[in-house]
Amino acid sequence: MSKNDEESLRPATRLVQGGRRPEWTGDPRLGGAVVNPPVWRASTILYDNVADLKARGHATHDKLYYGRRGTPNVWALADALTDLEPGAEGTLLYPSGVAANSAGLLALLSPGDHLLMVDSAYEPTRAFCNGMLARMGVRTTYYDPLIGAGIADLLTDQTKLIFLESPGSLTFEVQDVPAITAIARRRGIVTMLDNTWATPLLFPALAHGVDVAMMSLTKYAGGHSDAMMGSLTATRAVWPKLRSAAYQLGQAVSPDDCAMMLRGLRTLDVRMARHGENGLAVANWLAARAEVGRVLHPALSGDPGHALWKRDFNGTSGLFGFTLKGVDEAARTRFIDALSHFGIGFSWGGYESLVVPSDPATIRSATLWTDPDPLVRLSIGLEDPADLIADLERGFAAL
Ligand SMILES: *Cc1c(COP(=O)(O)O)cnc(C)c1O
């Protein structure tokens, strides 16, 4: 398939077809092909002779060279992800989402540079800015997720990167991504977006002007709570820096994990539709409950981010939050402990529903989180929402 053909296909079709090359799934001597690449586990690659070894250029992304540079499982997953972001040059894979974020920031920033980081960012992303990047001499300014075009006032001559996360994964503010990326492009500043909540199906990041789209594949892309990985998908302009840094840092992902991730990815379109639908059913039910202060879900019409969400997103995922009105933390604990269909645990985006208490007030710095009501975060899975609602009813009874 030519690149133009691929880009004209709709996302659900690209999800099914991406990364499927005949040379990875069949051998003429076997008389046929399998659908998915078998797992190619490798450290050593064997060459025919010394001339063959010497002739192999080592900056390869789709020819066997050495295990760390990947095997067909790695390339198939990377290609499938690249196909989801029209205009992307390629995708790099990392052992976790945090590793992807850190590697991207390390690749694109140097001592003396200034970074603008959204105040609603995932907490370990902040930890990397305040820790290793600060030690390297990179200065970070946190900015209001609702700043939009006002970002222009925060730019300095040293500003090299603007990092976005939309919606924020604890507090669910929707950013005006096109307004920010347009300003960044005019000033020659790179933008990087943590797109884990939406995935490219709900928010094609590069089409909205983003240079580097990050995903924790651990969440929706994998979708089964059994493997960890992260990805960076980038434009041609940024790609060489990212790839060079990835080769220098040497973080390899296992072919077994890539095969599992690719298996999850193939069904992302149907899972995401159901996560979104179930999540909305639960969110709407919560919004009508007297015990609930507010529901933080951009697809609800009363949400402050609703207009931007409606303009820019193709749908909703199943992760959102809500506050318990006028109660203390002990009551929140009773509520959560009374649930039986929600696992209590970190991560999200798997087929099973999860719940966690969350406390954004302790994480912010540029903007304050002043809501005194305790916050609960739900990842709505693929169960029947009526059963989840009955379970939440038991939680309210325990308040
Ligand atoms: C989980 C998460 C990450 C980190 O991903 P891991 O694979 O757990 O390292 C990054 N960003 C967001 C928004 C996340 O929810």
Coordinates of C-alpha atoms and ligand atoms in Angstrom, one line a residue:
M1 CA 0.0 0.0 0.0
S2 CA 1.3 3.4 -0.8
K3 CA 1.5 6.1 1.8
N4 CA -1.4 8.0 0.1
D5 CA -3.6 5.0 0.1
E6 CA -3.0 4.5 3.8
E7 CA -3.8 8.0 4.7
S8 CA -7.1 7.9 2.8
L9 CA -8.3 4.9 4.8
R10 CA -10.5 5.5 7.9
P11 CA -8.9 4.9 11.3
A12 CA -10.7 1.6 12.1
T13 CA -9.4 0.1 8.8
R14 CA -5.9 1.5 9.5
L15 CA -6.0 -0.2 12.9
V16 CA -6.7 -3.6 11.2
Q17 CA -4.2 -3.2 8.4
G18 CA -1.3 -1.3 9.9
G19 CA 2.1 -3.0 10.3
R20 CA 1.2 -6.1 8.3
R21 CA 4.0 -6.9 6.0
P22 CA 4.2 -10.2 4.2
E23 CA 7.9 -10.7 4.9
W24 CA 7.1 -10.8 8.6
T25 CA 4.3 -13.3 8.4
G26 CA 5.2 -15.9 5.8
D27 CA 7.9 -17.7 3.9
P28 CA 7.4 -19.0 0.4
R29 CA 9.0 -22.2 1.4
L30 CA 6.2 -22.8 3.9
G31 CA 3.6 -22.3 1.2
G32 CA 1.6 -19.7 3.1
A33 CA 1.4 -17.0 5.6
V34 CA 0.1 -16.5 9.1
V35 CA -2.0 -13.4 10.1
N36 CA 0.2 -12.1 12.9
P37 CA 4.0 -12.1 13.0
P38 CA 5.3 -15.0 15.1
V39 CA 7.3 -13.8 18.1
W40 CA 10.8 -13.1 16.9
R41 CA 12.9 -13.2 20.1
A42 CA 16.5 -12.2 19.4
S43 CA 19.7 -10.7 20.8
T44 CA 22.1 -12.0 18.1
I45 CA 21.3 -11.7 14.4
L46 CA 23.3 -14.2 12.3
Y47 CA 24.9 -13.0 9.0
D48 CA 25.8 -15.1 6.1
N49 CA 29.5 -14.0 6.1
V50 CA 31.7 -11.1 7.1
A51 CA 30.9 -9.2 3.9
D52 CA 27.2 -9.4 4.7
L53 CA 27.9 -8.2 8.3
K54 CA 30.0 -5.3 7.1
A55 CA 27.5 -4.3 4.5
R56 CA 24.5 -4.0 6.9
G57 CA 24.0 -0.3 7.6
H58 CA 23.2 -0.1 11.3
A59 CA 20.7 2.8 11.3
T60 CA 18.0 0.4 10.2
H61 CA 14.4 0.4 11.4
D62 CA 13.1 -2.6 9.5
K63 CA 16.1 -4.9 8.8
L64 CA 17.5 -7.3 11.3
Y65 CA 20.8 -6.0 12.8
Y66 CA 20.9 -6.6 16.5
G67 CA 18.2 -7.5 19.0
R68 CA 18.1 -4.0 20.6
R69 CA 17.3 -2.5 17.2
G70 CA 14.1 -4.6 17.0
T71 CA 12.6 -7.5 15.3
P72 CA 9.4 -7.7 13.2
N73 CA 7.1 -7.6 16.3
V74 CA 8.6 -4.2 17.3
W75 CA 8.4 -2.8 13.8
A76 CA 4.9 -4.1 13.2
L77 CA 3.6 -2.4 16.4
A78 CA 5.5 0.8 15.6
D79 CA 4.2 0.9 12.0
A80 CA 0.6 0.3 13.2
L81 CA 0.9 3.2 15.6
T82 CA 2.4 5.5 12.9
D83 CA -0.5 4.6 10.6
L84 CA -2.9 6.0 13.2
E85 CA -1.3 9.5 13.0
P86 CA -1.4 10.7 9.4
G87 CA 1.6 12.8 8.6
A88 CA 3.9 11.0 11.1
E89 CA 7.4 9.9 10.1
G90 CA 7.6 7.1 12.6
T91 CA 7.1 5.7 16.1
L92 CA 9.5 4.7 18.8
L93 CA 8.7 2.3 21.6
Y94 CA 9.8 2.5 25.2
P95 CA 9.5 0.1 28.2
S96 CA 6.7 2.3 29.8
G97 CA 4.8 5.5 29.3
V98 CA 7.0 7.3 31.8
A99 CA 10.1 6.2 29.9
A100 CA 8.6 7.5 26.6
N101 CA 7.9 10.9 28.2
S102 CA 11.3 11.2 29.8
A103 CA 13.2 10.0 26.7
G104 CA 11.3 12.6 24.5
L105 CA 12.1 15.4 26.9
L106 CA 15.7 14.4 27.1
A107 CA 16.0 14.1 23.4
L108 CA 14.6 17.6 22.7
L109 CA 16.0 19.7 25.5
S110 CA 19.5 20.9 26.4
P111 CA 21.0 22.8 29.3
G112 CA 19.8 26.4 29.4
D113 CA 16.5 25.6 27.6
H114 CA 13.1 26.6 29.0
L115 CA 10.2 24.1 29.1
L116 CA 6.5 25.0 29.5
M117 CA 4.7 22.1 31.2
V118 CA 1.0 21.9 31.7
D119 CA 0.0 22.1 35.4
S120 CA -2.4 19.1 35.1
A121 CA 0.3 16.8 33.8
Y122 CA 0.7 13.2 35.0
E123 CA 2.6 13.4 38.3
P124 CA 5.7 11.4 37.2
T125 CA 6.1 13.8 34.2
R126 CA 6.4 16.6 36.7
A127 CA 8.9 14.6 38.8
F128 CA 11.2 14.3 35.8
C129 CA 11.1 18.0 35.1
N130 CA 11.7 18.9 38.8
G131 CA 14.4 16.2 39.1
M132 CA 16.6 15.2 36.2
L133 CA 15.7 18.0 33.8
A134 CA 16.4 20.6 36.6
R135 CA 19.7 18.9 37.4
M136 CA 20.6 19.2 33.7
G137 CA 19.9 22.9 33.7
V138 CA 16.5 22.9 32.0
R139 CA 14.1 25.4 33.6
T140 CA 10.4 24.4 33.8
T141 CA 7.5 26.8 34.1
Y142 CA 4.1 25.2 34.8
Y143 CA 1.1 26.7 33.1
D144 CA -2.6 26.8 33.5
P145 CA -4.2 24.0 31.4
L146 CA -6.9 26.5 30.3
I147 CA -4.4 29.1 29.1
G148 CA -5.0 28.6 25.4
A149 CA -3.5 31.3 23.2
G150 CA -2.4 33.1 26.4
I151 CA 0.6 30.7 26.3
A152 CA 2.3 33.4 24.1
D153 CA 2.9 35.5 27.2
L154 CA 5.0 32.8 28.8
L155 CA 7.4 32.3 25.9
T156 CA 11.0 33.3 26.2
D157 CA 13.9 33.1 23.8
Q158 CA 15.0 30.0 25.6
T159 CA 11.6 28.2 25.3
K160 CA 12.2 25.1 23.3
L161 CA 9.3 22.9 24.1
I162 CA 5.6 23.1 25.2
F163 CA 4.2 19.9 26.8
L164 CA 0.5 19.3 26.8
E165 CA -1.8 16.7 28.3
S166 CA -5.5 16.9 27.3
P167 CA -7.7 16.1 29.1
G168 CA -5.5 16.1 32.3
S169 CA -5.7 12.5 33.6
L170 CA -6.7 13.5 37.2
T171 CA -8.7 16.7 36.7
F172 CA -9.8 16.4 33.1
E173 CA -9.4 20.0 31.9
V174 CA -9.4 20.1 28.0
Q175 CA -6.7 22.2 26.5
D176 CA -7.0 24.4 23.4
V177 CA -4.4 22.3 21.6
P178 CA -4.7 24.0 18.1
A179 CA -4.3 27.5 19.6
I180 CA -1.2 26.4 21.4
T181 CA 0.4 24.5 18.6
A182 CA -0.3 27.3 16.1
I183 CA 1.7 29.7 18.3
A184 CA 4.4 27.2 18.8
R185 CA 4.8 26.5 15.1
R186 CA 5.2 30.3 14.4
R187 CA 7.9 30.6 17.0
G188 CA 9.7 27.3 16.0
I189 CA 8.9 25.7 19.4
V190 CA 8.3 21.9 19.5
T191 CA 5.1 20.6 21.1
M192 CA 4.7 17.3 22.8
L193 CA 1.3 15.9 23.9
D194 CA 0.5 13.1 26.3
N195 CA -2.4 11.6 24.3
T196 CA -3.0 8.6 26.5
W197 CA -6.6 9.4 27.4
A198 CA -7.8 9.9 23.9
T199 CA -5.5 7.8 21.7
P200 CA -5.2 8.9 18.0
L201 CA -8.7 7.5 17.4
L202 CA -10.4 10.2 19.5
F203 CA -7.8 12.9 19.0
P204 CA -5.4 12.7 16.0
A205 CA -2.7 14.7 17.6
L206 CA -0.4 15.5 14.6
A207 CA -3.5 16.7 12.6
H208 CA -3.9 19.3 15.5
G209 CA -0.4 20.6 15.0
V210 CA 1.4 18.5 17.6
D211 CA 5.0 17.5 16.8
V212 CA 5.4 14.5 19.2
A213 CA 2.4 12.4 20.3
M214 CA 3.0 10.3 23.4
M215 CA 0.9 7.4 24.6
S216 CA 1.1 5.1 27.5
L217 CA 0.3 1.9 25.6
T218 CA -0.2 0.3 29.0
K219 CA -3.6 1.9 29.1
Y220 CA -6.1 1.7 26.3
A221 CA -3.8 0.5 23.5
G222 CA -2.8 -2.7 25.3
G223 CA -6.2 -2.7 27.0
H224 CA -5.8 -5.9 29.1
S225 CA -3.8 -4.7 32.1
D226 CA -1.0 -7.2 31.5
A227 CA 1.9 -5.3 29.9
M228 CA 3.6 -2.0 30.0
M229 CA 4.9 0.1 27.2
G230 CA 5.0 3.7 25.9
S231 CA 5.3 5.3 22.4
L232 CA 6.3 8.5 20.8
T233 CA 5.0 9.2 17.3
A234 CA 6.6 12.2 15.6
T235 CA 6.8 14.4 12.5
R236 CA 9.6 14.2 10.1
A237 CA 11.2 17.4 11.6
V238 CA 11.6 16.0 15.1
W239 CA 12.1 12.3 14.2
P240 CA 15.9 12.3 13.7
K241 CA 16.5 13.7 17.2
L242 CA 14.2 11.3 18.9
R243 CA 15.6 8.3 17.1
S244 CA 19.2 9.2 17.8
A245 CA 18.4 9.7 21.5
A246 CA 16.5 6.4 21.6
Y247 CA 19.5 4.6 20.1
Q248 CA 21.9 6.3 22.6
L249 CA 19.6 5.5 25.6
G250 CA 19.2 1.9 24.5
Q251 CA 15.8 1.2 26.0
A252 CA 14.6 -1.9 24.2
V253 CA 11.1 -3.4 24.4
S254 CA 10.5 -7.1 24.2
P255 CA 9.1 -8.8 21.1
D256 CA 6.7 -10.8 23.4
D257 CA 5.3 -7.5 24.9
C258 CA 5.0 -6.0 21.4
A259 CA 3.0 -9.0 20.2
M260 CA 0.6 -8.6 23.1
M261 CA 0.3 -4.8 22.5
L262 CA -0.4 -5.3 18.9
R263 CA -3.1 -7.9 19.7
G264 CA -4.7 -5.3 22.0
L265 CA -4.4 -2.5 19.5
R266 CA -6.3 -4.4 16.8
T267 CA -9.5 -4.1 18.8
L268 CA -9.0 -0.6 20.1
D269 CA -11.8 0.9 18.0
V270 CA -14.5 -1.3 19.3
R271 CA -13.2 -1.3 22.9
M272 CA -12.9 2.5 22.9
A273 CA -16.5 2.9 21.6
R274 CA -17.8 0.7 24.5
H275 CA -15.6 2.3 27.1
G276 CA -16.9 5.7 26.1
E277 CA -20.5 4.6 26.0
N278 CA -20.4 2.8 29.4
G279 CA -18.5 5.7 30.9
L280 CA -21.1 8.2 29.8
A281 CA -23.9 6.0 31.2
V282 CA -22.2 5.9 34.6
A283 CA -21.2 9.6 34.5
N284 CA -24.7 10.7 33.6
W285 CA -26.1 8.6 36.4
L286 CA -23.6 10.1 38.9
A287 CA -24.4 13.6 37.8
A288 CA -28.0 13.2 38.9
R289 CA -27.0 11.9 42.4
A290 CA -27.4 14.2 45.4
E291 CA -24.2 12.8 47.0
V292 CA -22.1 14.0 44.0
G293 CA -20.6 17.5 43.9
R294 CA -19.5 17.5 40.3
V295 CA -18.6 15.0 37.6
L296 CA -15.3 15.8 35.7
H297 CA -16.1 14.5 32.3
P298 CA -15.6 16.6 29.2
A299 CA -18.3 14.8 27.2
L300 CA -21.0 16.0 29.7
S301 CA -22.7 19.2 28.4
G302 CA -22.2 21.0 31.7
D303 CA -18.4 20.4 31.8
P304 CA -16.2 23.5 31.4
G305 CA -14.2 21.7 28.7
H306 CA -17.2 20.5 26.8
A307 CA -17.1 23.0 23.9
L308 CA -13.4 22.4 23.2
W309 CA -14.0 18.6 23.5
K310 CA -16.9 18.8 21.1
R311 CA -14.8 20.8 18.6
D312 CA -11.6 18.7 18.6
F313 CA -12.4 15.1 19.8
N314 CA -14.0 12.3 17.9
G315 CA -15.5 10.7 21.0
T316 CA -14.8 9.9 24.7
S317 CA -12.8 7.3 26.5
G318 CA -14.0 5.8 29.8
L319 CA -11.8 7.6 32.4
F320 CA -13.3 10.4 34.4
G321 CA -13.6 11.7 38.0
F322 CA -16.3 12.9 40.4
T323 CA -16.4 14.6 43.8
L324 CA -18.3 13.5 46.9
K325 CA -20.2 16.5 48.1
G326 CA -19.5 17.7 51.6
V327 CA -17.9 14.6 53.0
D328 CA -14.4 13.8 54.4
E329 CA -11.7 11.5 53.3
A330 CA -12.9 8.7 55.6
A331 CA -16.3 8.7 53.8
R332 CA -14.5 8.5 50.5
T333 CA -12.6 5.5 51.8
R334 CA -15.9 3.8 52.9
F335 CA -17.4 4.5 49.5
I336 CA -14.4 3.0 47.6
D337 CA -14.0 0.0 49.9
A338 CA -17.7 -0.9 49.5
L339 CA -17.4 -1.4 45.7
S340 CA -17.0 -4.9 44.5
H341 CA -17.0 -4.6 40.7
F342 CA -14.3 -1.9 40.7
G343 CA -10.7 -3.0 41.3
I344 CA -8.8 -0.6 43.6
G345 CA -5.5 0.1 41.7
F346 CA -3.4 2.3 39.5
S347 CA -3.4 2.4 35.7
W348 CA -6.6 2.4 33.6
G349 CA -7.8 1.6 30.2
G350 CA -8.1 -2.2 30.7
Y351 CA -11.2 -4.2 30.1
E352 CA -12.0 -4.2 33.8
S353 CA -13.3 -1.2 35.8
L354 CA -11.0 0.5 38.3
V355 CA -11.4 3.1 41.1
V356 CA -8.8 5.2 42.9
P357 CA -8.9 8.2 45.3
S358 CA -7.1 11.1 43.9
D359 CA -5.8 14.3 45.5
P360 CA -4.8 16.9 42.8
A361 CA -4.4 19.8 45.4
T362 CA -1.0 18.4 46.5
I363 CA 0.3 18.2 42.9
R364 CA -0.5 21.6 41.4
S365 CA 1.8 24.7 41.4
A366 CA 0.7 27.2 38.7
T367 CA -3.0 26.9 39.5
L368 CA -4.8 25.9 42.7
W369 CA -7.2 23.0 43.1
T370 CA -9.5 24.5 45.6
D371 CA -12.5 22.1 45.6
P372 CA -12.7 20.8 49.2
D373 CA -14.7 17.7 48.2
P374 CA -12.8 14.5 47.9
L375 CA -12.2 13.3 44.4
V376 CA -12.7 9.8 43.0
R377 CA -11.4 8.6 39.6
L378 CA -13.1 5.8 37.7
S379 CA -11.9 3.8 34.7
I380 CA -15.0 2.3 33.3
G381 CA -14.5 -1.1 31.7
L382 CA -16.5 -3.4 29.5
E383 CA -18.9 -4.7 32.1
D384 CA -22.6 -4.0 31.7
P385 CA -23.0 -0.4 33.1
A386 CA -26.2 -1.4 35.0
D387 CA -24.0 -3.7 37.2
L388 CA -21.5 -0.9 37.7
I389 CA -24.3 1.5 38.7
A390 CA -25.7 -1.0 41.2
D391 CA -22.3 -1.3 42.7
L392 CA -21.9 2.5 43.0
E393 CA -25.3 2.5 44.7
R394 CA -23.8 0.2 47.4
G395 CA -20.9 2.7 47.7
F396 CA -23.3 5.6 48.3
A397 CA -25.1 3.5 50.9
A398 CA -21.8 3.1 52.8
L399 CA -21.0 6.8 52.8
Ligands
LIG1 C1 -0.1 5.9 33.1 C2 0.2 7.2 32.5 C3 1.5 7.5 32.0 C4 2.6 6.6 32.3 O1 2.5 5.3 31.7 P1 3.2 4.0 32.2 O2 3.1 3.1 31.1 O3 2.4 3.6 33.5 O4 4.6 4.4 32.6 C5 1.7 8.7 31.4 N1 0.7 9.6 31.2 C6 -0.6 9.3 31.6 C7 -1.6 10.3 31.3 C8 -0.9 8.2 32.3 O5 -2.1 7.9 32.7

